[in-house]
mmCIF file of C-alpha atoms in Angstrom:
data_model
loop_
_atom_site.group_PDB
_atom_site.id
_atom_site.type_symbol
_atom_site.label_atom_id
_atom_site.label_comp_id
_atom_site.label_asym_id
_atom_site.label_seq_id
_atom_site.Cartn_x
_atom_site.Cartn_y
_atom_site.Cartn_z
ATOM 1 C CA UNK A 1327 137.294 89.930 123.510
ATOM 2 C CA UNK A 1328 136.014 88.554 120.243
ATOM 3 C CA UNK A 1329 138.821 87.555 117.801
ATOM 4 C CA UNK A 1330 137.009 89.206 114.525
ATOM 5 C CA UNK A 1331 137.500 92.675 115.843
ATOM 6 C CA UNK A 1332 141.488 92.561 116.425
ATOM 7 C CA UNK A 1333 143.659 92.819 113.048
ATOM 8 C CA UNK A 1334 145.600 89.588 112.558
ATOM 9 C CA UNK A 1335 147.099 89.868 109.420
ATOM 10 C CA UNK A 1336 150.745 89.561 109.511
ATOM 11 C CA UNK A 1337 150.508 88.077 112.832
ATOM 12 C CA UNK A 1338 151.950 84.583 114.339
ATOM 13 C CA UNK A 1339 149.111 83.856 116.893
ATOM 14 C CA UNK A 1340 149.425 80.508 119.305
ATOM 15 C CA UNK A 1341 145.631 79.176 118.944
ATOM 16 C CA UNK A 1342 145.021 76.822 122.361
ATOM 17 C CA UNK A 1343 142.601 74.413 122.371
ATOM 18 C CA UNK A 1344 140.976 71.183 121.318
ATOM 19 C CA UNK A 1345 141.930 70.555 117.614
ATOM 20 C CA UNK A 1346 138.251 69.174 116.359
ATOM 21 C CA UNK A 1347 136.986 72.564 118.151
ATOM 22 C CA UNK A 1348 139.449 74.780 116.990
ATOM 23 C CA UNK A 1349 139.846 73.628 113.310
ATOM 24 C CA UNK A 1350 137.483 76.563 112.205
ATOM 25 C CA UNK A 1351 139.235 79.388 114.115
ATOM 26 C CA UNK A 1352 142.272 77.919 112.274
ATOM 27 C CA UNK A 1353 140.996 78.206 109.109
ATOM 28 C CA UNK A 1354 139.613 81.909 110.081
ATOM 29 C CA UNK A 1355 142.966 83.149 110.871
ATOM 30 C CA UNK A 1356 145.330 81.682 108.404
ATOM 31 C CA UNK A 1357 142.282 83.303 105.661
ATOM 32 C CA UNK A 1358 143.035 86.580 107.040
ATOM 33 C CA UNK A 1359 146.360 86.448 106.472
ATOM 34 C CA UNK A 1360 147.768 84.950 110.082
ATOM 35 C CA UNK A 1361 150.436 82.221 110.888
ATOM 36 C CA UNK A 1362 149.147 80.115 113.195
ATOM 37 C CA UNK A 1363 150.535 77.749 115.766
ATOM 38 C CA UNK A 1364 148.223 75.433 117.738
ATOM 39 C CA UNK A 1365 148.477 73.555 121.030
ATOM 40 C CA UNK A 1366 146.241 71.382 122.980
ATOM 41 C CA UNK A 1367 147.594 71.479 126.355
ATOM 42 C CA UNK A 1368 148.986 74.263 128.136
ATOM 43 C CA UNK A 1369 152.062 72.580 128.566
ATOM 44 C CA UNK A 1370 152.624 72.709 124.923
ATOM 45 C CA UNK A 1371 151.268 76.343 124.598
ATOM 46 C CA UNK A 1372 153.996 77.408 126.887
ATOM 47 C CA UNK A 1373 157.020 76.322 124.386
ATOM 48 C CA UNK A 1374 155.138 77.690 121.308
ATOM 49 C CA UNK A 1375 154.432 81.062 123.038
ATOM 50 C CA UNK A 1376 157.768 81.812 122.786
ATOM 51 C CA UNK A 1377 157.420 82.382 118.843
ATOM 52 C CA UNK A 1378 154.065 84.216 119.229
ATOM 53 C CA UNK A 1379 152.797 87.682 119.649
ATOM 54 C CA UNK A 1380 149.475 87.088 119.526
ATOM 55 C CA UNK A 1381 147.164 83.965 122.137
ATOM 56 C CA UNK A 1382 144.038 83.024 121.181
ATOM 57 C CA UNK A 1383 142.005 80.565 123.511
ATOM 58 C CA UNK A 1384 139.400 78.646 121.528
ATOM 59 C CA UNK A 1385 138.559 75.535 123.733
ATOM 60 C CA UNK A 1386 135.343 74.335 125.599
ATOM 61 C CA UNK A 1387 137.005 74.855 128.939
ATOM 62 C CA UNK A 1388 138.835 77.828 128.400
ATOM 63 C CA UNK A 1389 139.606 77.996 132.319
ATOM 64 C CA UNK A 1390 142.019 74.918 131.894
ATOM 65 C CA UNK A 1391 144.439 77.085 129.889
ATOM 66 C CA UNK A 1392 144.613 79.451 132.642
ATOM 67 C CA UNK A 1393 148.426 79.152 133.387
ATOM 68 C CA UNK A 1394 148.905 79.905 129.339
ATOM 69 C CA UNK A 1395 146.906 83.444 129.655
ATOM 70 C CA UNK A 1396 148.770 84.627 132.784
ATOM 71 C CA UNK A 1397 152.225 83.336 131.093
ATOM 72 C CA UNK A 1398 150.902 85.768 128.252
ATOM 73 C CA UNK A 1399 149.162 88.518 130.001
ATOM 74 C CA UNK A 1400 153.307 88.455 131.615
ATOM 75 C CA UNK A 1401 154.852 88.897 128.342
ATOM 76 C CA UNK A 1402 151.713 91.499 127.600
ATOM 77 C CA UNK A 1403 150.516 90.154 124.647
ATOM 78 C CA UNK A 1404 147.057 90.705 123.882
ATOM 79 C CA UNK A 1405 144.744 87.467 124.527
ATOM 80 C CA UNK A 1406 141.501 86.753 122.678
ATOM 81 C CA UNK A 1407 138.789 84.372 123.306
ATOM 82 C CA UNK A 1408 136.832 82.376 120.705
ATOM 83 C CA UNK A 1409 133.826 79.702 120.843
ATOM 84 C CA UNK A 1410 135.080 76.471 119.648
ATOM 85 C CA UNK A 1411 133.297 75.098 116.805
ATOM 86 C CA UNK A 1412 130.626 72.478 117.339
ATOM 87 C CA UNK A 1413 130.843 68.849 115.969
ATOM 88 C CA UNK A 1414 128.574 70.026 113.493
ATOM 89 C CA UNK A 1415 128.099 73.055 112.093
ATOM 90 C CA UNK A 1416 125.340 75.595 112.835
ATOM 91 C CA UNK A 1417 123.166 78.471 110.538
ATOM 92 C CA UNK A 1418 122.182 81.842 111.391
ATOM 93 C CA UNK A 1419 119.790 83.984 109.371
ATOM 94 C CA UNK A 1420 120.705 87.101 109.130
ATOM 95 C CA UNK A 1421 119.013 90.435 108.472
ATOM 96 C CA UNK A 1422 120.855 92.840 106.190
ATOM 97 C CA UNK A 1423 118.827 95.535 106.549
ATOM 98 C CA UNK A 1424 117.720 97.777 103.448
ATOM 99 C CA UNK A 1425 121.086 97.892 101.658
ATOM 100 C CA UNK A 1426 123.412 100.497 102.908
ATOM 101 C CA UNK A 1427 126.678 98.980 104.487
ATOM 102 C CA UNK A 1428 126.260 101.056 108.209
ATOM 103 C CA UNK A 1429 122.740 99.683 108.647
ATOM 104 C CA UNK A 1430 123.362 96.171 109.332
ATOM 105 C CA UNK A 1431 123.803 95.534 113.160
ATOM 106 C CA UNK A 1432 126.341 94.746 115.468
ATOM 107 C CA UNK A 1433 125.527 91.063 115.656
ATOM 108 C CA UNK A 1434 125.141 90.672 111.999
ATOM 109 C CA UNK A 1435 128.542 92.101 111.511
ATOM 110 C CA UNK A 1436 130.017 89.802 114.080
ATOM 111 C CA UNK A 1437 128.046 86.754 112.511
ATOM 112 C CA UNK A 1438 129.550 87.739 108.925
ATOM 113 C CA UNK A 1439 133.014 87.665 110.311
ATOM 114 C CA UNK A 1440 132.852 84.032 111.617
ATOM 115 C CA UNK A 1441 131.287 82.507 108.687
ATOM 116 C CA UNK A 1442 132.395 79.703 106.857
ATOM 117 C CA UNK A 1443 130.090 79.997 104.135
ATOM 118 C CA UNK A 1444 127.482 82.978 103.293
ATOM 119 C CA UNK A 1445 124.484 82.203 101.001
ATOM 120 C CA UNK A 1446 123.462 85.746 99.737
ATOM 121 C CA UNK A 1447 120.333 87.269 98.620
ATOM 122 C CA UNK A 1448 120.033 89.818 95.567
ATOM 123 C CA UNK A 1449 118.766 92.747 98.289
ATOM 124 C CA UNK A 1450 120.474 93.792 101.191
ATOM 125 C CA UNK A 1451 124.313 94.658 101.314
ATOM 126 C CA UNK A 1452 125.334 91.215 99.296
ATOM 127 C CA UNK A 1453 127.860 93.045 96.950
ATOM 128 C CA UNK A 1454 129.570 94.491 100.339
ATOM 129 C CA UNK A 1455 130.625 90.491 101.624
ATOM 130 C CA UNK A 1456 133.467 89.922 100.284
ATOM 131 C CA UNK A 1457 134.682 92.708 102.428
ATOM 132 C CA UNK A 1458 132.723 91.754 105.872
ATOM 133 C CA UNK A 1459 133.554 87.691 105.235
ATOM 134 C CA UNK A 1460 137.098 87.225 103.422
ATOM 135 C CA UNK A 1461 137.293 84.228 104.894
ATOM 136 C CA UNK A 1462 133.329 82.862 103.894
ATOM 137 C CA UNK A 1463 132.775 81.076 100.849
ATOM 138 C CA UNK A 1464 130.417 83.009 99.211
ATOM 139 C CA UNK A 1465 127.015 81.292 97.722
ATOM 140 C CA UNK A 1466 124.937 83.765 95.395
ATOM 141 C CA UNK A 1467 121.342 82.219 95.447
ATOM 142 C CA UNK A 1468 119.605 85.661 94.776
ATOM 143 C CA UNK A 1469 116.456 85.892 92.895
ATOM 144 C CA UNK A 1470 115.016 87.989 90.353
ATOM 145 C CA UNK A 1471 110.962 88.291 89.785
ATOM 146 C CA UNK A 1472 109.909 85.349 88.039
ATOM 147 C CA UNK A 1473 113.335 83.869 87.729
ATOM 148 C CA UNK A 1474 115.193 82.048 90.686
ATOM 149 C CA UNK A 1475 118.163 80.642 89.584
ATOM 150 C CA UNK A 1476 118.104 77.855 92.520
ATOM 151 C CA UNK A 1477 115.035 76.914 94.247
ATOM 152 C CA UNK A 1478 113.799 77.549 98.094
ATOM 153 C CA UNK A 1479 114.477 73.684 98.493
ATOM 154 C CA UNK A 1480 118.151 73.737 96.603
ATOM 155 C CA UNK A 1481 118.709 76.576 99.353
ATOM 156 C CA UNK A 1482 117.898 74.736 101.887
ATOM 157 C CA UNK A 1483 119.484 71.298 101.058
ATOM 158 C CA UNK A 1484 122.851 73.727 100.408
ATOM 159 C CA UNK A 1485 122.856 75.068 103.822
ATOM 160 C CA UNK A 1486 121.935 71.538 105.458
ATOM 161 C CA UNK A 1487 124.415 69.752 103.845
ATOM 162 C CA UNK A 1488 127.056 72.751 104.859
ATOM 163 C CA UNK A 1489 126.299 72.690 108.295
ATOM 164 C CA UNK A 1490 126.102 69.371 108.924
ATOM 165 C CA UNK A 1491 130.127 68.986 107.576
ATOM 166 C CA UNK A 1492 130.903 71.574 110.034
ATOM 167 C CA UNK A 1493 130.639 74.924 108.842
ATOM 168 C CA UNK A 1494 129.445 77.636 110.465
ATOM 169 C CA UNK A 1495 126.624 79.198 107.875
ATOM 170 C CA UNK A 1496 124.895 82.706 107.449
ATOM 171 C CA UNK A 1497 122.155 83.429 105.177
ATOM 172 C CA UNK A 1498 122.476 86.633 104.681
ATOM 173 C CA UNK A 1499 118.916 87.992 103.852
ATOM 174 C CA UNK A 1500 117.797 91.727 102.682
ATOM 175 C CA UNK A 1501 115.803 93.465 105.525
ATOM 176 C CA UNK A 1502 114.444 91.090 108.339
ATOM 177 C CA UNK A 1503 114.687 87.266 107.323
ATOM 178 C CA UNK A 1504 110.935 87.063 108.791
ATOM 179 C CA UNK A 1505 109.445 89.886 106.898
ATOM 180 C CA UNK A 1506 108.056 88.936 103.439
ATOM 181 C CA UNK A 1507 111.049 86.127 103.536
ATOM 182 C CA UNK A 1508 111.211 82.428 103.653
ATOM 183 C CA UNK A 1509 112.900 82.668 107.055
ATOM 184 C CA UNK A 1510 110.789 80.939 108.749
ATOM 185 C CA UNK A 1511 111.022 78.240 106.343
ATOM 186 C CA UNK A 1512 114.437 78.249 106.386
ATOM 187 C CA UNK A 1513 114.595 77.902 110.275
ATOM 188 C CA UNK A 1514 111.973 75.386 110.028
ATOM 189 C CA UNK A 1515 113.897 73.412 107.813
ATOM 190 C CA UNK A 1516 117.048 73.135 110.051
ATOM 191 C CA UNK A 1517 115.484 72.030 112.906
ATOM 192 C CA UNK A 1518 113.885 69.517 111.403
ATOM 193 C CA UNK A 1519 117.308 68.171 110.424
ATOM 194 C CA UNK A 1520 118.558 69.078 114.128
ATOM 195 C CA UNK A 1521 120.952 71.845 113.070
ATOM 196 C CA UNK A 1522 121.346 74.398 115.488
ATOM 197 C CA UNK A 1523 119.625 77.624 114.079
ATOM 198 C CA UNK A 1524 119.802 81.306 115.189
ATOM 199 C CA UNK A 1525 117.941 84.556 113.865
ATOM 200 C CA UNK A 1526 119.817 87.687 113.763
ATOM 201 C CA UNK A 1527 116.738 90.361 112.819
ATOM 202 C CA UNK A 1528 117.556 93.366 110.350
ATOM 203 C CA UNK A 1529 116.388 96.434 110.004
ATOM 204 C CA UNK A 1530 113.261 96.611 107.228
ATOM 205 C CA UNK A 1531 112.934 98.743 105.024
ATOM 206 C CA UNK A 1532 109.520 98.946 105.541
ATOM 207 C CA UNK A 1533 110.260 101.850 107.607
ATOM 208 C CA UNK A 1534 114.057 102.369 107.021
ATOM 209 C CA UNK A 1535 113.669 103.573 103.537
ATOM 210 C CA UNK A 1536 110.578 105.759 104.186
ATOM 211 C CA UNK A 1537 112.596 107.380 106.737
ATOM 212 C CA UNK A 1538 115.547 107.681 104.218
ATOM 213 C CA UNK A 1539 113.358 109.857 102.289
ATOM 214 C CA UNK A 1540 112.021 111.500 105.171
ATOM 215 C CA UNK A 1541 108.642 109.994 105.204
ATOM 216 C CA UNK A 1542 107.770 109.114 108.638
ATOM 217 C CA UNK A 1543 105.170 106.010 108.843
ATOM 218 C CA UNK A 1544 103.354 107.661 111.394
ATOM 219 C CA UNK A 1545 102.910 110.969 113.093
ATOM 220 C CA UNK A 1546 100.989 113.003 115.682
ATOM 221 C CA UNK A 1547 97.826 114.681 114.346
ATOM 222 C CA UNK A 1548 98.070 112.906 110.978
ATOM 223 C CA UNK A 1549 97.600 109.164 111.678
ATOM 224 C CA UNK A 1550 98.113 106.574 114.038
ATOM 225 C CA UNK A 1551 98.201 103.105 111.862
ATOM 226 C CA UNK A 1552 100.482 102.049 109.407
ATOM 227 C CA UNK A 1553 99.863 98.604 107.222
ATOM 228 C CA UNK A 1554 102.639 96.974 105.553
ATOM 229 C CA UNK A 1555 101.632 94.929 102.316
ATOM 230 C CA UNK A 1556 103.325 92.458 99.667
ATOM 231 C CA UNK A 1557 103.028 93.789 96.224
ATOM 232 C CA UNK A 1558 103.905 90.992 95.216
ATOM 233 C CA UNK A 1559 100.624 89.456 93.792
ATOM 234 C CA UNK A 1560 97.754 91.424 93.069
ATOM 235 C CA UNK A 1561 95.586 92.837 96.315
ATOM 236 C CA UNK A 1562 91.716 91.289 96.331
ATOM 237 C CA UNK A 1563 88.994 93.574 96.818
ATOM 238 C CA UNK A 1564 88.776 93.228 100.125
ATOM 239 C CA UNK A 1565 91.783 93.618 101.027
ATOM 240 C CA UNK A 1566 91.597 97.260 99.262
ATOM 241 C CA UNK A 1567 88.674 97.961 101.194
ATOM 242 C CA UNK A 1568 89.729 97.667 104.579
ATOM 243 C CA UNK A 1569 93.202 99.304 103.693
ATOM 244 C CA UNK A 1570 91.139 102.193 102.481
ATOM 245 C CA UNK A 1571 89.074 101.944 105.616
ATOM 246 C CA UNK A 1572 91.918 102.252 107.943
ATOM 247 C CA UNK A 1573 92.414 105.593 106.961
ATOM 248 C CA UNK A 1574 96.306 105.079 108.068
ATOM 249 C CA UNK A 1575 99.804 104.668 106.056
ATOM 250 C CA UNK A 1576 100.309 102.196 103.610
ATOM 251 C CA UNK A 1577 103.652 100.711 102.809
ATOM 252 C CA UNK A 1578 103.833 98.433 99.298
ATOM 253 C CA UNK A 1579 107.212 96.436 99.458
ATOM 254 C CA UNK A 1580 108.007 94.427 95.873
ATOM 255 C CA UNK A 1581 104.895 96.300 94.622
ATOM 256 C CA UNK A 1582 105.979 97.809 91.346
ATOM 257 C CA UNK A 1583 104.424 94.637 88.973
ATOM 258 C CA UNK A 1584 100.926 95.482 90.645
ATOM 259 C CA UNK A 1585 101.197 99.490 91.276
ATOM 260 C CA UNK A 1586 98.501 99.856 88.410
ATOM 261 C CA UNK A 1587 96.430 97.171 89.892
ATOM 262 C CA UNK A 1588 96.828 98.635 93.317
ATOM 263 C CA UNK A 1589 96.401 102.418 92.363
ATOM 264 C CA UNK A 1590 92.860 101.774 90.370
ATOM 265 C CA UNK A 1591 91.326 99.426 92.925
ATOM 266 C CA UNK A 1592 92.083 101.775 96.206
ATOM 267 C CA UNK A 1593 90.520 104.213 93.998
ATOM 268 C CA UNK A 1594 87.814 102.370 93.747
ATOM 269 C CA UNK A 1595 87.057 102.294 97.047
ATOM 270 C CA UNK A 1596 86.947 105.377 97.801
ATOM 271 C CA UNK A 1597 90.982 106.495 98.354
ATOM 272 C CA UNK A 1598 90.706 110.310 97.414
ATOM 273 C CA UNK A 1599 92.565 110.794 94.127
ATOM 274 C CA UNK A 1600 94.251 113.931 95.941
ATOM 275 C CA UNK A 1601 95.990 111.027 98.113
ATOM 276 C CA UNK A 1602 99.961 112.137 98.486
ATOM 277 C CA UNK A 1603 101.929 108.881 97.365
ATOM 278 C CA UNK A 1604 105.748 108.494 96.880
ATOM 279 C CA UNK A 1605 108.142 105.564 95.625
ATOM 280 C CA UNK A 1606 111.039 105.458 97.115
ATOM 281 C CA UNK A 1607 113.618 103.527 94.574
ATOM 282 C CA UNK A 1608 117.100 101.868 96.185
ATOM 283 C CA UNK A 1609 116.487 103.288 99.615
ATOM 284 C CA UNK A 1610 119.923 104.493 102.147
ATOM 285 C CA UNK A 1611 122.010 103.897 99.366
ATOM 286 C CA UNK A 1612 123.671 106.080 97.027
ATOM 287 C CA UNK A 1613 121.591 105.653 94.331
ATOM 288 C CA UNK A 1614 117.988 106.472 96.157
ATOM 289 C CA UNK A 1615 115.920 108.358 94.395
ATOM 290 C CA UNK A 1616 111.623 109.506 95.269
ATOM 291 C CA UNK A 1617 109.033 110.413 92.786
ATOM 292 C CA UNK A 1618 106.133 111.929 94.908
ATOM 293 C CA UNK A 1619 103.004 112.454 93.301
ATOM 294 C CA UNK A 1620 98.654 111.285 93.647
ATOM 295 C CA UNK A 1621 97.295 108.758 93.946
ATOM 296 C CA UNK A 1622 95.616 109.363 90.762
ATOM 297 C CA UNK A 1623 98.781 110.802 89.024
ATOM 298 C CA UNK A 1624 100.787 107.728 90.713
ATOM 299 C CA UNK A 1625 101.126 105.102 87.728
ATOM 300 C CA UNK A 1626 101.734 107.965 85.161
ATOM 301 C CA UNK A 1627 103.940 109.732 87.122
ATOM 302 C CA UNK A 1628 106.036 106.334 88.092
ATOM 303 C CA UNK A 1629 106.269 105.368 84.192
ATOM 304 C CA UNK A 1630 107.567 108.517 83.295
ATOM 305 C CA UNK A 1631 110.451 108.077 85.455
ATOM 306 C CA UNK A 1632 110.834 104.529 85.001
ATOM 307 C CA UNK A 1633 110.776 103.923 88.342
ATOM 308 C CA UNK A 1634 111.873 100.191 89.310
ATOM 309 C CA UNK A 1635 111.952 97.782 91.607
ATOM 310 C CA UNK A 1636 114.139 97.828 94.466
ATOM 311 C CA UNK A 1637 111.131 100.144 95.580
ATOM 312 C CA UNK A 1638 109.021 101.414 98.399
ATOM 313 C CA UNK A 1639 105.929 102.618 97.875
ATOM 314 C CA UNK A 1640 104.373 104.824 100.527
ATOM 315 C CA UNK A 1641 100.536 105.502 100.445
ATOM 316 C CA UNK A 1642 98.981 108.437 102.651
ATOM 317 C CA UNK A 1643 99.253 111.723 104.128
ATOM 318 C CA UNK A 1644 102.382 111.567 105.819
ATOM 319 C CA UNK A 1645 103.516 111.329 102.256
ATOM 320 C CA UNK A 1646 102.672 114.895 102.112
ATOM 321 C CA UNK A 1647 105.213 115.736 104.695
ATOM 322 C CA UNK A 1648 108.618 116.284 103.514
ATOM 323 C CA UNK A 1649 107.343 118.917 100.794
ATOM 324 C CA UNK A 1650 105.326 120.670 103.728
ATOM 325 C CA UNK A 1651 108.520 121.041 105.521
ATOM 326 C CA UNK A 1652 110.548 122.321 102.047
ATOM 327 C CA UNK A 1653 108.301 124.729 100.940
ATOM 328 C CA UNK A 1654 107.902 125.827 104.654
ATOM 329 C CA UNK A 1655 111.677 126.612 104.980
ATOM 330 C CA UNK A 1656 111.529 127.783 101.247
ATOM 331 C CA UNK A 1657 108.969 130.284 102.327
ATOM 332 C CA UNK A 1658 111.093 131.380 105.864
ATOM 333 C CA UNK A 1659 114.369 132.031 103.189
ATOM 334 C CA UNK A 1660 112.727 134.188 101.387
ATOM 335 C CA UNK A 1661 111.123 136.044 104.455
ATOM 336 C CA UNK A 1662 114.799 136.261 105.457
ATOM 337 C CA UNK A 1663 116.450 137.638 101.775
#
């Protein structure tokens, strides 16, 4: 059983194992509100598990402390197994998935809840951490458009120099940490310093949000390709070509700065101007909100509303869709009054 998921607060838990190993789970417990006892031996467990309610086994042979879960499995108190932690620490990038709290994984969950130290992004669920990591300390190195308050490389060095005191580190990324993220880098970077590195992938909203909005990418009869493009910097001419070529779905992530630039030049090539479009603004939260209109009518229509980044944009005729369906069951209601 993994420790994070059983409710220690208020509890006196016996924590058995080597102390250099165990010195994190320590620190884990007592944050979240638990007296701990520790023992190195099972010898010494057995006196100390008098006083406790509560075993936890955090040791690199956790079969030598046998004798210490049976003497507790007698006295049926629950026993928990933990990894020890590692001479040095270790980093795991972590995909938050497009914002809303229930759509970050399992695994990301669990890696949140053994952190030592989170270093958040400005997307994703970053203002939900506190809550997932009480026990993290919590490093905000978002960054706005044109503005980053600390540097790709200050990231990095932070996290380096974190795990290699100890500390178990997540870098908590929006989305997937290897779509249109410095993941890669990031991963790149610790193994280069030979810091043990692990990817925990997210849910993009390349397709989450979309689907939020009931937009599916693809579908049968309507197309059978979907492209997924950085708005980030303007798109060359070529690049509009082929994308209007494709005939398929296209989905603009950080695309708001360009959507003019974008707009005009698929027109350009060709696009028809009757092209359904939507943006899809803060996506499976509570504040989501999509503006569906042309591809001609797009830029007008998205300044009238002030539409604003965090934003999907969604190019094609699945686009057309949802409002198919509504005016569909619009038209079946009134059959039926």
């Amino acid at each position: 059983m993994n420790g994070t998921a059983f409710e220690v607060k208020g509890c006196t838990l016996l924590l058995a194992g080597g102390l250099r190993g165990a010195r994190g789970a320590a620190e884990h417990f007592i944050a979240q509100g638990a007296q701990v006892l520790s023992a190195d031996t099972p010898e010494g467990g057995l006196v100390a598990l008098e006083t406790a309610n509560l075993l936890v086994i955090c040791d690199a042979l956790p079969q030598r402390f046998q004798p210490l879960r049976e003497a507790a499995q007698r006295r049926g108190l629950p026993v928990l197994t933990r990894q020890p932690a590692a001479d040095s620490g270790q980093i795991t990038l972590v995909g938050g998935g497009p914002g809303a709290l229930d759509l970050l994984t399992v695994r990301a969950v669990s890696a949140l809840a053994d952190a030592d130290m989170v270093f958040v992004d400005r997307l994703g669920p970053g203002d939900l951490v506190r809550k997932l990591a009480p026990q993290a300390v919590i490093v905000d190195v978002g960054k706005q458009p044109g503005h980053h308050k600390v540097s790709q490389s200050q990231i990095e060095e932070q996290m380096l120099t974190a795990a290699k005191a100890g500390s178990n580190v997540v870098r908590l990324k929006g989305g997937d940490p290897f779509v249109f993220g410095r993941g890669f880098e990031e991963m790149a970077a610790a193994s280069k310093a030979g810091i043990a590195i692990s990817v925990v992938p997210g849910l993009s909203s390349c397709i989450t949000v979309p689907a939020a909005a009931g937009i599916p990418v693809t579908a049968r009869g309507v197309n059978r390709v979907f492209s997924v493009i950085s708005g980030h910097d303007p798109l060359e001419s070529q690049q509009l070509e082929q994308l209007t070529g494709l005939g398929g779905t296209i989905i603009i992530l950080m695309g708001m700065g360009t959507l003019e630039s974008t707009a005009s030049g698929l027109l350009r090539q060709g696009m028809a101007a009757t092209m359904p479009c939507a943006i899809v603004e803060s996506g499976t939260t509570g504040d989501q909100r999509t503006t569906f209109a042309t591809l001609a009518t797009l830029t007008a229509t998205s300044r009238a509303r002030g539409c604003a980044n965090p934003a999907v944009i969604v190019i094609g005729e699945v686009t057309a869709l949802p409002q198919r369906l509504l005016a569909e069951e619009m038209a079946n209601f009134g059959a039926i009054a």
